[in-house]
JSON list of C-alpha atoms in Angstrom, two decimals:
[
{"chain": "A", "resi": 1, "resn": "PRO", "atom": "CA", "xyz": [1.15, 2.11, -17.74]},
{"chain": "A", "resi": 2, "resn": "ALA", "atom": "CA", "xyz": [1.38, 2.24, -13.92]},
{"chain": "A", "resi": 3, "resn": "GLY", "atom": "CA", "xyz": [-1.79, 4.32, -13.69]},
{"chain": "A", "resi": 4, "resn": "THR", "atom": "CA", "xyz": [-2.43, 7.72, -12.15]},
{"chain": "A", "resi": 5, "resn": "TYR", "atom": "CA", "xyz": [0.16, 9.09, -9.75]},
{"chain": "A", "resi": 6, "resn": "THR", "atom": "CA", "xyz": [-0.72, 12.23, -7.82]},
{"chain": "A", "resi": 7, "resn": "VAL", "atom": "CA", "xyz": [2.17, 14.32, -6.51]},
{"chain": "A", "resi": 8, "resn": "ILE", "atom": "CA", "xyz": [1.78, 16.03, -3.14]},
{"chain": "A", "resi": 9, "resn": "ASN", "atom": "CA", "xyz": [3.31, 19.51, -3.29]},
{"chain": "A", "resi": 10, "resn": "VAL", "atom": "CA", "xyz": [4.26, 21.87, -0.47]},
{"chain": "A", "resi": 11, "resn": "GLY", "atom": "CA", "xyz": [5.55, 25.28, -1.45]},
{"chain": "A", "resi": 12, "resn": "GLY", "atom": "CA", "xyz": [5.95, 24.13, -5.05]},
{"chain": "A", "resi": 13, "resn": "GLN", "atom": "CA", "xyz": [8.13, 21.14, -4.08]},
{"chain": "A", "resi": 14, "resn": "GLY", "atom": "CA", "xyz": [7.01, 17.56, -4.60]},
{"chain": "A", "resi": 15, "resn": "ILE", "atom": "CA", "xyz": [7.25, 15.82, -1.22]},
{"chain": "A", "resi": 16, "resn": "GLY", "atom": "CA", "xyz": [5.15, 12.72, -1.78]},
{"chain": "A", "resi": 17, "resn": "GLY", "atom": "CA", "xyz": [2.76, 10.90, -4.02]},
{"chain": "A", "resi": 18, "resn": "ILE", "atom": "CA", "xyz": [-0.34, 8.76, -4.06]},
{"chain": "A", "resi": 19, "resn": "ALA", "atom": "CA", "xyz": [-1.08, 5.89, -6.43]},
{"chain": "A", "resi": 20, "resn": "ALA", "atom": "CA", "xyz": [-3.52, 3.03, -6.69]},
{"chain": "A", "resi": 21, "resn": "THR", "atom": "CA", "xyz": [-2.36, -0.48, -5.88]},
{"chain": "A", "resi": 22, "resn": "PRO", "atom": "CA", "xyz": [-0.51, -1.79, -8.97]},
{"chain": "A", "resi": 23, "resn": "ALA", "atom": "CA", "xyz": [-1.89, -4.81, -10.82]},
{"chain": "A", "resi": 24, "resn": "ASN", "atom": "CA", "xyz": [0.95, -7.05, -9.60]},
{"chain": "A", "resi": 25, "resn": "ALA", "atom": "CA", "xyz": [0.05, -6.26, -5.96]},
{"chain": "A", "resi": 26, "resn": "LYS", "atom": "CA", "xyz": [-3.72, -6.84, -6.02]},
{"chain": "A", "resi": 27, "resn": "GLY", "atom": "CA", "xyz": [-4.97, -7.94, -2.61]},
{"chain": "A", "resi": 28, "resn": "MET", "atom": "CA", "xyz": [-2.23, -6.05, -0.79]},
{"chain": "A", "resi": 29, "resn": "ALA", "atom": "CA", "xyz": [-3.49, -3.77, 1.96]},
{"chain": "A", "resi": 30, "resn": "PRO", "atom": "CA", "xyz": [-3.07, -0.04, 1.38]},
{"chain": "A", "resi": 31, "resn": "ALA", "atom": "CA", "xyz": [0.17, 1.23, 2.87]},
{"chain": "A", "resi": 32, "resn": "TRP", "atom": "CA", "xyz": [2.46, 4.22, 3.09]},
{"chain": "A", "resi": 33, "resn": "GLY", "atom": "CA", "xyz": [6.03, 3.79, 1.93]},
{"chain": "A", "resi": 34, "resn": "GLY", "atom": "CA", "xyz": [9.09, 5.82, 2.66]},
{"chain": "A", "resi": 35, "resn": "TYR", "atom": "CA", "xyz": [12.04, 6.64, 0.42]},
{"chain": "A", "resi": 36, "resn": "VAL", "atom": "CA", "xyz": [15.67, 7.00, 1.44]},
{"chain": "A", "resi": 37, "resn": "THR", "atom": "CA", "xyz": [17.83, 9.10, -0.87]},
{"chain": "A", "resi": 38, "resn": "VAL", "atom": "CA", "xyz": [21.08, 7.38, -1.88]},
{"chain": "A", "resi": 39, "resn": "ASP", "atom": "CA", "xyz": [23.91, 8.44, -4.19]},
{"chain": "A", "resi": 40, "resn": "ASP", "atom": "CA", "xyz": [23.62, 5.38, -6.48]},
{"chain": "A", "resi": 41, "resn": "VAL", "atom": "CA", "xyz": [20.54, 3.13, -6.33]},
{"chain": "A", "resi": 42, "resn": "ASP", "atom": "CA", "xyz": [22.15, 0.42, -8.48]},
{"chain": "A", "resi": 43, "resn": "ASN", "atom": "CA", "xyz": [25.21, 0.23, -6.23]},
{"chain": "A", "resi": 44, "resn": "VAL", "atom": "CA", "xyz": [23.12, -0.07, -3.05]},
{"chain": "A", "resi": 45, "resn": "VAL", "atom": "CA", "xyz": [20.75, -2.66, -4.54]},
{"chain": "A", "resi": 46, "resn": "ALA", "atom": "CA", "xyz": [23.73, -4.77, -5.62]},
{"chain": "A", "resi": 47, "resn": "LYS", "atom": "CA", "xyz": [24.58, -5.20, -1.90]},
{"chain": "A", "resi": 48, "resn": "VAL", "atom": "CA", "xyz": [21.09, -6.09, -0.63]},
{"chain": "A", "resi": 49, "resn": "ALA", "atom": "CA", "xyz": [21.10, -9.89, -1.15]},
{"chain": "A", "resi": 50, "resn": "GLY", "atom": "CA", "xyz": [24.57, -10.26, 0.34]},
{"chain": "A", "resi": 51, "resn": "LEU", "atom": "CA", "xyz": [23.34, -8.49, 3.48]},
{"chain": "A", "resi": 52, "resn": "GLY", "atom": "CA", "xyz": [20.35, -10.83, 3.84]},
{"chain": "A", "resi": 53, "resn": "GLY", "atom": "CA", "xyz": [17.74, -8.61, 2.19]},
{"chain": "A", "resi": 54, "resn": "GLN", "atom": "CA", "xyz": [15.57, -9.03, -0.87]},
{"chain": "A", "resi": 55, "resn": "VAL", "atom": "CA", "xyz": [15.03, -6.82, -3.90]},
{"chain": "A", "resi": 56, "resn": "LEU", "atom": "CA", "xyz": [11.28, -6.41, -4.44]},
{"chain": "A", "resi": 57, "resn": "MET", "atom": "CA", "xyz": [11.51, -3.99, -7.37]},
{"chain": "A", "resi": 58, "resn": "PRO", "atom": "CA", "xyz": [14.81, -3.67, -9.21]},
{"chain": "A", "resi": 59, "resn": "PRO", "atom": "CA", "xyz": [16.22, -0.24, -10.06]},
{"chain": "A", "resi": 60, "resn": "THR", "atom": "CA", "xyz": [13.76, 1.53, -12.34]},
{"chain": "A", "resi": 61, "resn": "ASP", "atom": "CA", "xyz": [13.86, 4.95, -13.98]},
{"chain": "A", "resi": 62, "resn": "ILE", "atom": "CA", "xyz": [11.18, 7.54, -13.26]},
{"chain": "A", "resi": 63, "resn": "PRO", "atom": "CA", "xyz": [11.39, 10.00, -16.16]},
{"chain": "A", "resi": 64, "resn": "THR", "atom": "CA", "xyz": [12.51, 13.50, -15.07]},
{"chain": "A", "resi": 65, "resn": "VAL", "atom": "CA", "xyz": [12.61, 12.39, -11.40]},
{"chain": "A", "resi": 66, "resn": "GLY", "atom": "CA", "xyz": [15.37, 9.82, -10.94]},
{"chain": "A", "resi": 67, "resn": "ARG", "atom": "CA", "xyz": [15.89, 6.12, -10.35]},
{"chain": "A", "resi": 68, "resn": "PHE", "atom": "CA", "xyz": [14.35, 4.03, -7.55]},
{"chain": "A", "resi": 69, "resn": "ALA", "atom": "CA", "xyz": [14.12, 0.49, -6.18]},
{"chain": "A", "resi": 70, "resn": "THR", "atom": "CA", "xyz": [12.20, -1.22, -3.39]},
{"chain": "A", "resi": 71, "resn": "ILE", "atom": "CA", "xyz": [13.89, -3.59, -0.96]},
{"chain": "A", "resi": 72, "resn": "ARG", "atom": "CA", "xyz": [13.03, -5.73, 2.09]},
{"chain": "A", "resi": 73, "resn": "ASP", "atom": "CA", "xyz": [15.41, -6.06, 5.00]},
{"chain": "A", "resi": 74, "resn": "PRO", "atom": "CA", "xyz": [16.14, -9.41, 6.71]},
{"chain": "A", "resi": 75, "resn": "GLN", "atom": "CA", "xyz": [13.43, -8.72, 9.32]},
{"chain": "A", "resi": 76, "resn": "GLY", "atom": "CA", "xyz": [10.76, -8.10, 6.64]},
{"chain": "A", "resi": 77, "resn": "ALA", "atom": "CA", "xyz": [10.53, -4.30, 6.65]},
{"chain": "A", "resi": 78, "resn": "THR", "atom": "CA", "xyz": [10.33, -2.67, 3.23]},
{"chain": "A", "resi": 79, "resn": "LEU", "atom": "CA", "xyz": [11.51, 0.67, 1.97]},
{"chain": "A", "resi": 80, "resn": "SER", "atom": "CA", "xyz": [12.31, 2.33, -1.30]},
{"chain": "A", "resi": 81, "resn": "LEU", "atom": "CA", "xyz": [15.60, 3.87, -2.32]},
{"chain": "A", "resi": 82, "resn": "ILE", "atom": "CA", "xyz": [15.87, 6.78, -4.75]},
{"chain": "A", "resi": 83, "resn": "THR", "atom": "CA", "xyz": [18.60, 8.68, -6.56]},
{"chain": "A", "resi": 84, "resn": "TYR", "atom": "CA", "xyz": [17.16, 11.92, -7.88]},
{"chain": "A", "resi": 85, "resn": "ALA", "atom": "CA", "xyz": [18.00, 13.13, -11.37]},
{"chain": "A", "resi": 86, "resn": "MET", "atom": "CA", "xyz": [20.32, 16.10, -11.46]},
{"chain": "A", "resi": 87, "resn": "LYS", "atom": "CA", "xyz": [18.43, 19.28, -12.28]},
{"chain": "A", "resi": 88, "resn": "ASN", "atom": "CA", "xyz": [20.17, 21.97, -14.28]}
]
């Protein structure tokens, strides 16, 4: 439902991805976004508002990849957080 997502691979490892602007962000300028790996996305996101930030996308599962969220800090910078799924 989110459209096509192209994974960028280096040496067989996914290191990034490219997607079209989602429907709920039409008019937004194209941008690159970074991810910070955290142990527990839900736990970190629960602290964001109390620290003056804003949750832009609540914790969401990415099948076979992990769980991510997007936040904005008090100064307006955005970044995404991710907890990768454990691979056996």
